[in-house]
Short mmCIF file of C-alpha atoms in Angstrom, two decimals:
data_model
loop_
_atom_site.label_atom_id
_atom_site.label_comp_id
_atom_site.label_asym_id
_atom_site.label_seq_id
_atom_site.Cartn_x
_atom_site.Cartn_y
_atom_site.Cartn_z
CA MET F 13 -14.09 -0.92 -10.37
CA GLN F 14 -16.47 -0.90 -13.76
CA ASN F 15 -16.92 -3.86 -15.98
CA GLN F 16 -13.36 -3.86 -16.64
CA ALA F 17 -11.49 -7.35 -15.67
CA MET F 18 -8.59 -6.99 -12.74
CA ASN F 19 -4.95 -7.09 -14.01
CA ILE F 20 -2.52 -6.58 -10.79
CA LYS F 21 0.72 -5.79 -12.01
CA ALA F 22 1.54 -3.42 -8.65
CA VAL F 23 0.70 -2.99 -4.96
CA ILE F 24 1.00 0.14 -3.60
CA PHE F 25 1.11 -0.05 0.39
CA HIS F 26 0.53 3.16 2.94
CA LEU F 27 3.20 2.40 5.19
CA GLU F 28 1.21 3.91 8.58
CA GLY F 29 -0.73 1.66 9.21
CA THR F 30 -1.14 -1.21 7.12
CA LEU F 31 2.84 -2.33 7.01
CA ILE F 32 3.56 -0.69 10.55
CA GLU F 33 1.53 -0.48 13.06
CA SER F 34 0.45 2.93 13.90
CA HIS F 35 -2.90 4.48 15.55
CA SER F 36 -1.57 8.13 14.42
CA HIS F 37 -0.72 7.37 11.23
CA ASP F 38 2.44 9.45 11.27
CA ALA F 39 5.34 7.39 11.01
CA SER F 40 7.72 10.15 12.34
CA THR F 41 6.04 9.76 16.03
CA ILE F 42 6.72 5.83 16.18
CA THR F 43 9.69 4.99 18.22
CA THR F 44 9.86 1.74 17.66
CA PRO F 45 8.31 -0.04 14.33
CA THR F 46 6.46 -3.01 14.61
CA PHE F 47 4.90 -4.48 11.01
CA THR F 48 1.39 -6.23 11.27
CA SER F 49 0.91 -9.57 10.91
CA ASP F 50 1.81 -11.47 7.95
CA VAL F 51 3.43 -8.91 6.10
CA GLU F 52 6.63 -10.38 5.55
CA ALA F 53 4.75 -13.57 4.56
CA MET F 54 2.56 -11.11 2.05
CA LEU F 55 5.75 -9.23 0.45
CA GLY F 56 7.69 -12.77 0.03
CA TYR F 57 4.21 -13.70 -1.97
CA LEU F 58 4.01 -10.64 -4.04
CA ARG F 59 7.86 -10.47 -5.06
CA SER F 60 7.17 -14.16 -6.13
CA LYS F 61 4.72 -12.96 -8.52
CA ASP F 62 6.74 -10.19 -9.77
CA ILE F 63 4.43 -7.69 -8.50
CA SER F 64 6.00 -4.59 -8.58
CA LEU F 65 5.89 -2.62 -5.10
CA ALA F 66 5.40 0.79 -3.94
CA ILE F 67 5.19 2.88 -0.48
CA ILE F 68 3.36 5.64 0.23
CA SER F 69 4.60 7.75 3.42
CA ARG F 70 3.52 10.74 5.45
CA SER F 71 7.34 10.26 6.49
CA ASN F 72 10.06 11.80 4.68
CA PRO F 73 12.27 8.61 3.19
CA PRO F 74 14.95 8.48 5.70
CA THR F 75 12.50 8.12 8.54
CA VAL F 76 10.97 5.57 6.35
CA GLN F 77 14.19 3.59 5.14
CA GLU F 78 15.36 3.55 8.95
CA MET F 79 12.11 1.87 10.01
CA LEU F 80 12.07 -0.57 7.96
CA ALA F 81 16.19 -1.13 8.53
CA GLN F 82 15.33 -2.54 11.70
CA PHE F 83 13.82 -5.46 10.38
CA SER F 84 15.78 -8.43 8.76
CA ASP F 85 13.83 -9.56 5.39
CA ILE F 86 12.44 -6.19 4.44
CA CYS F 87 14.16 -3.30 3.58
CA ILE F 88 13.58 -0.29 1.10
CA THR F 89 15.10 -1.67 -1.96
CA ASP F 90 12.22 -4.52 -1.87
CA PHE F 91 10.14 -1.15 -3.47
CA ASP F 92 10.15 -0.04 -6.70
CA VAL F 93 8.99 3.67 -5.21
CA VAL F 94 8.76 5.18 -2.48
CA ILE F 95 6.89 8.05 -2.21
CA SER F 96 7.44 10.88 0.71
CA CYS F 97 4.07 13.02 0.89
CA GLU F 98 5.91 15.18 3.44
CA LYS F 99 8.50 15.66 0.47
CA GLN F 100 5.79 17.13 -2.09
CA GLN F 101 3.61 19.05 0.98
CA ALA F 102 6.95 20.88 1.66
CA ARG F 103 7.12 21.99 -1.50
CA GLY F 104 3.71 23.44 -1.84
CA GLN F 105 2.33 20.76 -3.93
CA ASN F 106 -0.75 19.34 -3.16
CA ILE F 107 -0.61 15.72 -5.09
CA ASN F 108 -1.92 12.44 -5.18
CA ALA F 109 0.41 10.18 -3.99
CA VAL F 110 -1.38 7.11 -5.99
CA ALA F 111 -1.13 8.82 -9.25
CA LEU F 112 2.50 9.87 -8.98
CA ALA F 113 3.91 6.47 -8.00
CA ALA F 114 1.94 5.13 -11.02
CA LYS F 115 4.03 7.53 -13.16
CA LYS F 116 6.98 6.41 -11.93
CA MET F 117 5.97 3.15 -12.25
CA LYS F 118 5.30 3.20 -15.33
CA LEU F 119 2.06 1.69 -14.96
CA PRO F 120 -1.71 2.91 -15.76
CA GLU F 121 -3.30 2.98 -12.74
CA HIS F 122 -6.10 0.20 -13.08
CA HIS F 123 -3.07 -1.85 -13.03
CA ILE F 124 -2.23 -0.87 -9.24
CA LEU F 125 -3.90 -1.96 -6.31
CA VAL F 126 -3.67 -0.13 -3.17
CA VAL F 127 -3.77 -0.86 0.63
CA ALA F 128 -4.41 1.40 3.01
CA ALA F 129 -5.76 2.04 6.62
CA ASP F 130 -6.46 5.98 5.39
CA PRO F 131 -9.58 6.73 4.14
CA THR F 132 -7.97 9.93 2.58
CA ILE F 133 -5.21 7.61 0.72
CA LEU F 134 -7.95 4.94 -0.46
CA GLN F 135 -10.16 8.26 -1.88
CA ASP F 136 -7.31 9.61 -3.94
CA ALA F 137 -6.30 5.91 -5.21
CA GLY F 138 -10.13 5.73 -6.35
CA LYS F 139 -9.40 9.41 -8.41
CA ALA F 140 -6.67 7.81 -9.95
CA GLY F 141 -8.57 4.70 -11.02
CA ALA F 142 -6.84 2.23 -8.95
CA LEU F 143 -8.21 -0.71 -7.27
CA THR F 144 -8.45 -0.57 -3.19
CA VAL F 145 -8.47 -2.08 -0.24
CA TYR F 146 -9.23 -1.26 3.24
CA LEU F 147 -7.08 -2.79 5.61
CA ASN F 148 -9.10 -2.56 8.84
CA PRO F 149 -8.43 -5.18 11.73
CA SER F 150 -11.81 -4.74 12.60
CA ALA F 151 -13.02 -5.00 9.66
CA LYS F 152 -15.63 -8.42 11.24
CA SER F 153 -17.58 -5.68 13.13
CA GLY F 154 -18.41 -4.04 10.07
CA LYS F 155 -16.89 -0.86 10.48
CA SER F 156 -16.12 -0.36 6.79
CA LEU F 157 -15.94 2.10 3.86
CA ASP F 158 -18.43 2.00 0.90
CA SER F 159 -16.25 3.49 -1.55
CA VAL F 160 -13.45 1.02 -1.93
CA ASP F 161 -13.21 -2.18 -3.72
CA PHE F 162 -12.39 -4.72 -1.06
CA HIS F 163 -12.36 -4.60 2.18
CA VAL F 164 -9.77 -6.84 4.45
CA SER F 165 -9.00 -7.47 7.94
CA ARG F 166 -5.48 -9.08 7.72
CA LEU F 167 -2.83 -8.47 5.00
CA ILE F 168 -2.70 -12.00 4.04
CA GLU F 169 -6.16 -12.22 2.35
CA LEU F 170 -4.72 -9.75 -0.51
CA LYS F 171 -3.21 -13.12 -1.44
CA ASN F 172 -6.81 -14.06 -2.52
CA ILE F 173 -7.44 -10.72 -4.33
CA VAL F 174 -4.38 -10.79 -6.18
CA ARG F 175 -4.52 -14.17 -7.16
CA GLN F 176 -8.04 -12.77 -8.88
CA GLY F 177 -6.14 -10.51 -10.99
CA MET F 178 -3.82 -11.99 -12.35
CA PRO F 179 -3.51 -13.43 -15.95
CA LEU F 180 -3.75 -17.30 -16.49
CA PRO F 181 -0.55 -19.09 -17.55
#
């Protein structure tokens, strides 16, 4: 971040590896998806603060919807935007999914916080001008990325970052 006060208006989650536990980073290979810890609490907090939510996924929209439908408190309608990288790549387009999500949400990228466990997504987010959060459950071990704004080991840690990026009443 370049000497600019944070004002977070939206959070984009890379589905595989942040909301859904995945070691392959491909949601289509997950037979029984399980949410990472603190997902429901974190999404509830963000909704209570009127923060827009989006998902970036390597899977197609029906697969994303099927995975989210397995959980009682979270569904695809909780997200303002769902970007399927598979759909864009099938059209032969190499897109910056973060920039596309920002455009669909009609928000400047510097008001968006992107949470991912995939360095490629974070790299695209940084190029677009968004704030970046690297979710790595083993972050305490010192394995981290230098090019991101924040490192967290659990989703609930986002609460402190979001609080810093909200205007005072």
